[in-house]
């Protein structure tokens, strides 16, 4: 029987560890699609009192395709404002709504329903690696923020530079709009709903609380593998740090206090990072992750409307 040498054991152990780290990073960079069929989309819309008919014909949506700076295609749609919500001042108001990890633009429609009634044209789109957009490894907001910049540039070209343009994001989409806030000082507003303040902290939290794995052992090796795969240093994805560089852009921070996925305490870190310009935070009691709007839709609309009016967007 051949003798197994120590270097062979070490090599086998290293290969097994690398395979485990690769598998863990797959959860992040290749998210499972939760709205990958018509029935799932129908159920998602029903949660907020919407139907597929609203999306497919009632809202007169206009589909579009954009090419990102990285070469892949982003697919989305423009939902015109409610005809009954014509602004008295005649100014065009536009909001770009960004969905979360493993979702697609369908999950943005509950927010579009609010904004279109407030007189906004709503732009929704599938982030890279999600929905009908092209496949490109997910970077948890870093390159997604560059894609958002592309969408905002297209929106300004479509509606004119004088339009009042803002962004709204949920979860990873919230991290995306926060990262983008440091890149675009001409936004009329930014609303982040349950976004993480730091990707490193978020990954450590999920690793510990959801997968019961030791972050002290696995976090940095997994982030190294993610860097190898995506070219993005996950340790540098710091939405709160970007918020600190957002200038005078008015920002609204929303979180449910029962959120155990992106922990509730990250709300305060995001809010405290906003040192210049108007800021406001809203807590939804008992709301789990990304459930603030669904937990109390009337209050959610009120919070947004008051924030926009107080900052002269409405």
Coordinates of C-alpha atoms in Angstrom, one line a residue:
X1 CA 0.0 0.0 0.0
X2 CA 1.4 3.4 -1.0
X3 CA 2.3 5.7 1.8
X4 CA 0.4 9.0 1.8
X5 CA 2.8 11.8 2.2
X6 CA 2.1 14.9 4.3
X7 CA 2.3 17.2 1.3
X8 CA -0.5 15.1 -0.4
X9 CA -2.7 15.6 2.7
X10 CA -2.0 19.3 2.7
X11 CA -2.7 19.6 -1.1
X12 CA -6.0 17.6 -0.7
X13 CA -7.0 19.8 2.3
X14 CA -6.2 23.0 0.4
X15 CA -8.1 21.8 -2.7
X16 CA -11.1 21.0 -0.5
X17 CA -11.0 24.3 1.3
X18 CA -10.7 26.2 -2.1
X19 CA -13.7 24.2 -3.4
X20 CA -15.7 25.2 -0.3
X21 CA -14.8 28.8 -0.7
X22 CA -15.7 28.7 -4.4
X23 CA -19.1 27.3 -3.4
X24 CA -19.7 29.9 -0.8
X25 CA -18.8 32.7 -3.2
X26 CA -21.3 31.2 -5.7
X27 CA -24.1 32.1 -3.3
X28 CA -23.0 35.8 -3.7
X29 CA -21.8 36.1 -7.3
X30 CA -24.3 33.7 -8.9
X31 CA -27.5 34.3 -6.9
X32 CA -30.4 32.0 -7.2
X33 CA -33.2 33.7 -9.2
X34 CA -36.3 33.9 -7.1
X35 CA -38.6 35.4 -9.7
X36 CA -37.6 33.1 -12.6
X37 CA -41.1 32.2 -13.9
X38 CA -44.5 33.8 -14.5
X39 CA -46.2 32.3 -11.4
X40 CA -43.5 33.6 -9.1
X41 CA -43.8 37.1 -10.6
X42 CA -47.6 36.9 -10.3
X43 CA -47.3 36.1 -6.6
X44 CA -44.8 38.8 -6.0
X45 CA -47.1 41.4 -7.6
X46 CA -50.1 40.1 -5.6
X47 CA -48.3 40.9 -2.3
X48 CA -48.7 44.6 -3.1
X49 CA -52.1 44.5 -4.8
X50 CA -50.8 44.5 -8.3
X51 CA -51.4 42.2 -11.2
X52 CA -49.5 41.1 -14.3
X53 CA -52.0 43.1 -16.3
X54 CA -50.7 46.3 -14.6
X55 CA -47.2 45.4 -15.7
X56 CA -48.0 44.0 -19.2
X57 CA -50.5 46.6 -20.4
X58 CA -52.2 48.9 -17.9
X59 CA -49.2 51.1 -17.2
X60 CA -48.2 51.5 -20.9
X61 CA -44.7 50.6 -20.2
X62 CA -41.9 51.1 -22.8
X63 CA -39.1 48.5 -22.8
X64 CA -35.5 49.4 -23.4
X65 CA -32.1 47.9 -23.7
X66 CA -28.8 49.6 -22.7
X67 CA -25.2 48.6 -23.2
X68 CA -23.2 48.8 -20.0
X69 CA -19.7 50.2 -19.9
X70 CA -18.6 46.6 -19.4
X71 CA -20.2 45.4 -22.6
X72 CA -23.2 43.5 -21.4
X73 CA -26.8 44.5 -22.0
X74 CA -29.2 45.8 -19.3
X75 CA -32.9 45.4 -20.0
X76 CA -35.6 47.4 -18.4
X77 CA -38.7 49.5 -18.9
X78 CA -40.1 53.0 -18.4
X79 CA -43.4 53.3 -16.7
X80 CA -45.0 56.7 -17.4
X81 CA -46.5 58.7 -14.6
X82 CA -50.1 58.3 -13.7
X83 CA -52.0 60.6 -16.2
X84 CA -54.0 61.9 -13.2
X85 CA -50.8 63.1 -11.5
X86 CA -49.8 65.9 -13.8
X87 CA -47.3 68.1 -11.8
X88 CA -48.6 71.7 -11.3
X89 CA -45.2 73.2 -12.1
X90 CA -44.8 71.2 -15.3
X91 CA -41.4 69.8 -14.4
X92 CA -40.5 66.2 -15.3
X93 CA -39.8 64.0 -12.4
X94 CA -38.1 60.6 -12.9
X95 CA -37.0 57.9 -10.4
X96 CA -34.8 54.9 -11.2
X97 CA -35.7 52.0 -9.0
X98 CA -33.1 49.3 -8.3
X99 CA -34.0 45.8 -7.1
X100 CA -32.1 43.5 -4.7
X101 CA -30.0 40.3 -4.8
X102 CA -31.7 37.4 -6.5
X103 CA -34.7 39.5 -7.6
X104 CA -35.6 41.3 -10.8
X105 CA -37.4 44.4 -11.9
X106 CA -40.8 42.8 -10.9
X107 CA -39.9 43.4 -7.2
X108 CA -39.4 47.1 -8.0
X109 CA -43.0 47.5 -9.1
X110 CA -44.5 48.0 -5.6
X111 CA -42.3 51.1 -5.4
X112 CA -43.1 52.2 -8.9
X113 CA -46.8 52.1 -8.0
X114 CA -46.2 54.7 -5.4
X115 CA -44.0 57.0 -7.5
X116 CA -46.1 56.9 -10.6
X117 CA -49.1 58.2 -8.5
X118 CA -46.9 61.0 -7.2
X119 CA -46.2 62.1 -10.8
X120 CA -42.9 60.3 -11.5
X121 CA -41.9 58.5 -14.6
X122 CA -40.4 55.3 -13.2
X123 CA -37.4 53.4 -14.7
X124 CA -37.0 49.8 -13.6
X125 CA -34.4 47.4 -14.9
X126 CA -32.8 44.1 -14.3
X127 CA -29.4 44.4 -12.7
X128 CA -26.5 42.5 -14.2
X129 CA -26.8 38.7 -13.7
X130 CA -30.5 39.1 -13.0
X131 CA -33.7 38.7 -14.9
X132 CA -33.5 39.4 -18.7
X133 CA -30.2 41.3 -18.4
X134 CA -27.0 39.6 -19.5
X135 CA -25.0 37.4 -17.2
X136 CA -22.0 38.9 -15.5
X137 CA -20.9 38.0 -12.0
X138 CA -22.7 39.9 -9.3
X139 CA -20.4 42.3 -7.4
X140 CA -22.9 43.4 -4.6
X141 CA -23.2 47.0 -5.7
X142 CA -19.7 48.0 -7.0
X143 CA -20.1 47.5 -10.7
X144 CA -23.9 47.7 -10.4
X145 CA -23.4 51.3 -9.3
X146 CA -21.6 51.9 -12.6
X147 CA -24.6 50.4 -14.4
X148 CA -26.9 52.7 -12.5
X149 CA -24.8 55.6 -13.7
X150 CA -25.4 54.4 -17.2
X151 CA -29.1 54.2 -16.7
X152 CA -29.2 57.7 -15.1
X153 CA -27.2 59.2 -18.0
X154 CA -29.7 57.6 -20.4
X155 CA -32.6 59.0 -18.4
X156 CA -31.2 62.5 -18.5
X157 CA -30.8 62.2 -22.3
X158 CA -34.3 61.0 -22.6
X159 CA -36.0 63.5 -20.3
X160 CA -33.6 66.4 -20.5
X161 CA -30.9 67.6 -18.0
X162 CA -33.4 69.8 -16.2
X163 CA -35.5 66.8 -15.1
X164 CA -35.7 66.0 -11.4
X165 CA -34.0 62.6 -11.2
X166 CA -33.7 60.5 -8.1
X167 CA -33.0 56.9 -7.2
X168 CA -34.6 54.3 -4.9
X169 CA -33.0 50.9 -4.0
X170 CA -33.9 47.9 -2.0
X171 CA -31.3 45.7 -0.2
X172 CA -28.4 45.2 -2.7
X173 CA -30.2 47.8 -4.8
X174 CA -30.0 50.1 -1.7
X175 CA -26.2 49.5 -1.5
X176 CA -26.1 50.3 -5.2
X177 CA -27.8 53.6 -4.9
X178 CA -25.7 54.6 -1.9
X179 CA -22.5 53.7 -3.8
X180 CA -23.8 55.7 -6.8
X181 CA -24.6 58.7 -4.6
X182 CA -20.9 59.5 -4.4
X183 CA -20.6 59.4 -8.2
X184 CA -23.5 61.7 -9.1
X185 CA -24.0 65.0 -7.2
X186 CA -26.9 66.1 -9.4
X187 CA -29.5 63.7 -8.1
X188 CA -32.6 65.3 -6.7
X189 CA -32.8 62.6 -4.0
X190 CA -31.7 59.1 -3.0
X191 CA -33.8 56.6 -1.0
X192 CA -32.2 53.5 0.4
X193 CA -34.3 50.7 1.9
X194 CA -32.5 48.1 4.1
X195 CA -29.1 48.5 2.5
X196 CA -26.0 47.2 4.1
X197 CA -23.4 49.8 5.4
X198 CA -20.4 47.6 4.6
X199 CA -20.3 44.5 2.4
X200 CA -17.5 43.0 4.6
X201 CA -19.7 43.4 7.7
X202 CA -22.7 42.0 5.8
X203 CA -20.9 38.9 4.6
X204 CA -19.6 38.2 8.1
X205 CA -23.0 38.7 9.6
X206 CA -24.7 36.3 7.1
X207 CA -21.9 33.8 7.4
X208 CA -22.3 33.7 11.2
X209 CA -26.1 34.0 11.6
X210 CA -27.5 32.2 8.5
X211 CA -24.8 29.6 7.7
X212 CA -23.3 29.2 11.2
X213 CA -19.8 29.4 9.8
X214 CA -16.8 31.1 11.4
X215 CA -16.2 34.5 9.7
X216 CA -12.8 34.7 11.4
X217 CA -11.7 31.7 9.4
X218 CA -13.5 31.9 6.1
X219 CA -14.4 35.6 5.4
X220 CA -11.1 36.8 4.1
X221 CA -10.3 33.7 2.0
X222 CA -13.8 33.8 0.5
X223 CA -13.4 37.5 -0.3
X224 CA -10.0 36.7 -2.0
X225 CA -11.8 34.1 -4.1
X226 CA -14.5 36.6 -5.0
X227 CA -11.8 39.1 -6.0
X228 CA -10.2 36.4 -8.2
X229 CA -13.5 35.7 -9.9
X230 CA -14.9 39.2 -10.3
X231 CA -11.9 41.6 -10.2
X232 CA -13.7 43.5 -7.4
X233 CA -12.3 43.8 -3.8
X234 CA -15.4 43.1 -1.7
X235 CA -13.6 44.6 1.3
X236 CA -13.8 47.9 -0.5
X237 CA -17.5 47.8 -1.1
X238 CA -18.5 50.3 1.6
X239 CA -21.9 52.0 0.9
X240 CA -21.8 54.1 4.1
X241 CA -18.4 55.5 3.1
X242 CA -19.9 56.5 -0.2
X243 CA -22.8 58.2 1.6
X244 CA -20.3 60.3 3.4
X245 CA -19.2 61.6 0.0
X246 CA -22.7 62.2 -1.4
X247 CA -22.6 66.0 -0.9
X248 CA -25.9 67.8 -0.5
X249 CA -28.1 65.3 -2.1
X250 CA -31.2 64.7 0.1
X251 CA -31.2 61.1 1.4
X252 CA -33.9 59.0 3.1
X253 CA -32.9 55.8 5.0
X254 CA -35.5 53.1 5.6
X255 CA -35.3 49.9 7.6
X256 CA -37.5 47.4 9.4
X257 CA -36.5 46.8 13.0
X258 CA -37.1 43.1 12.6
X259 CA -34.6 42.7 9.8
X260 CA -32.2 39.9 10.7
X261 CA -30.7 39.6 7.2
X262 CA -29.3 43.1 6.8
X263 CA -29.2 43.9 10.5
X264 CA -31.2 46.8 11.7
X265 CA -28.2 48.4 13.3
X266 CA -26.8 49.1 9.9
X267 CA -29.5 51.8 9.4
X268 CA -27.8 54.0 12.0
X269 CA -24.4 53.5 10.4
X270 CA -25.8 54.6 7.0
X271 CA -27.6 57.5 8.5
X272 CA -24.7 58.7 10.6
X273 CA -22.5 58.6 7.5
X274 CA -24.6 61.3 5.9
X275 CA -22.8 64.4 7.2
X276 CA -23.8 67.0 4.6
X277 CA -27.2 67.8 3.0
X278 CA -30.7 66.8 4.2
X279 CA -31.1 63.4 5.7
X280 CA -34.1 61.5 7.2
X281 CA -34.6 58.0 8.5
X282 CA -37.8 55.9 8.9
X283 CA -38.1 52.7 11.0
X284 CA -40.9 50.3 10.3
X285 CA -41.8 48.4 13.4
X286 CA -41.9 44.6 13.1
X287 CA -40.9 44.6 9.4
X288 CA -38.5 41.9 8.2
X289 CA -35.9 42.3 5.5
X290 CA -37.3 44.3 2.5
X291 CA -40.8 44.2 4.0
X292 CA -41.2 47.8 5.1
X293 CA -43.4 48.8 2.2
X294 CA -45.5 45.6 2.3
X295 CA -45.9 45.8 6.1
X296 CA -47.5 49.3 6.0
X297 CA -47.9 50.6 2.4
X298 CA -49.9 53.7 3.4
X299 CA -47.2 54.8 5.8
X300 CA -44.4 54.0 3.3
X301 CA -46.0 56.2 0.8
X302 CA -46.5 58.9 3.4
X303 CA -42.9 58.8 4.4
X304 CA -41.7 59.1 0.8
X305 CA -44.2 61.9 -0.1
X306 CA -43.3 63.9 3.0
X307 CA -39.6 63.5 2.4
X308 CA -39.9 64.6 -1.3
X309 CA -42.1 67.6 -0.4
X310 CA -39.9 68.8 2.4
X311 CA -36.9 68.7 0.0
X312 CA -38.8 70.5 -2.8
X313 CA -38.9 67.6 -5.2
X314 CA -42.8 67.6 -5.2

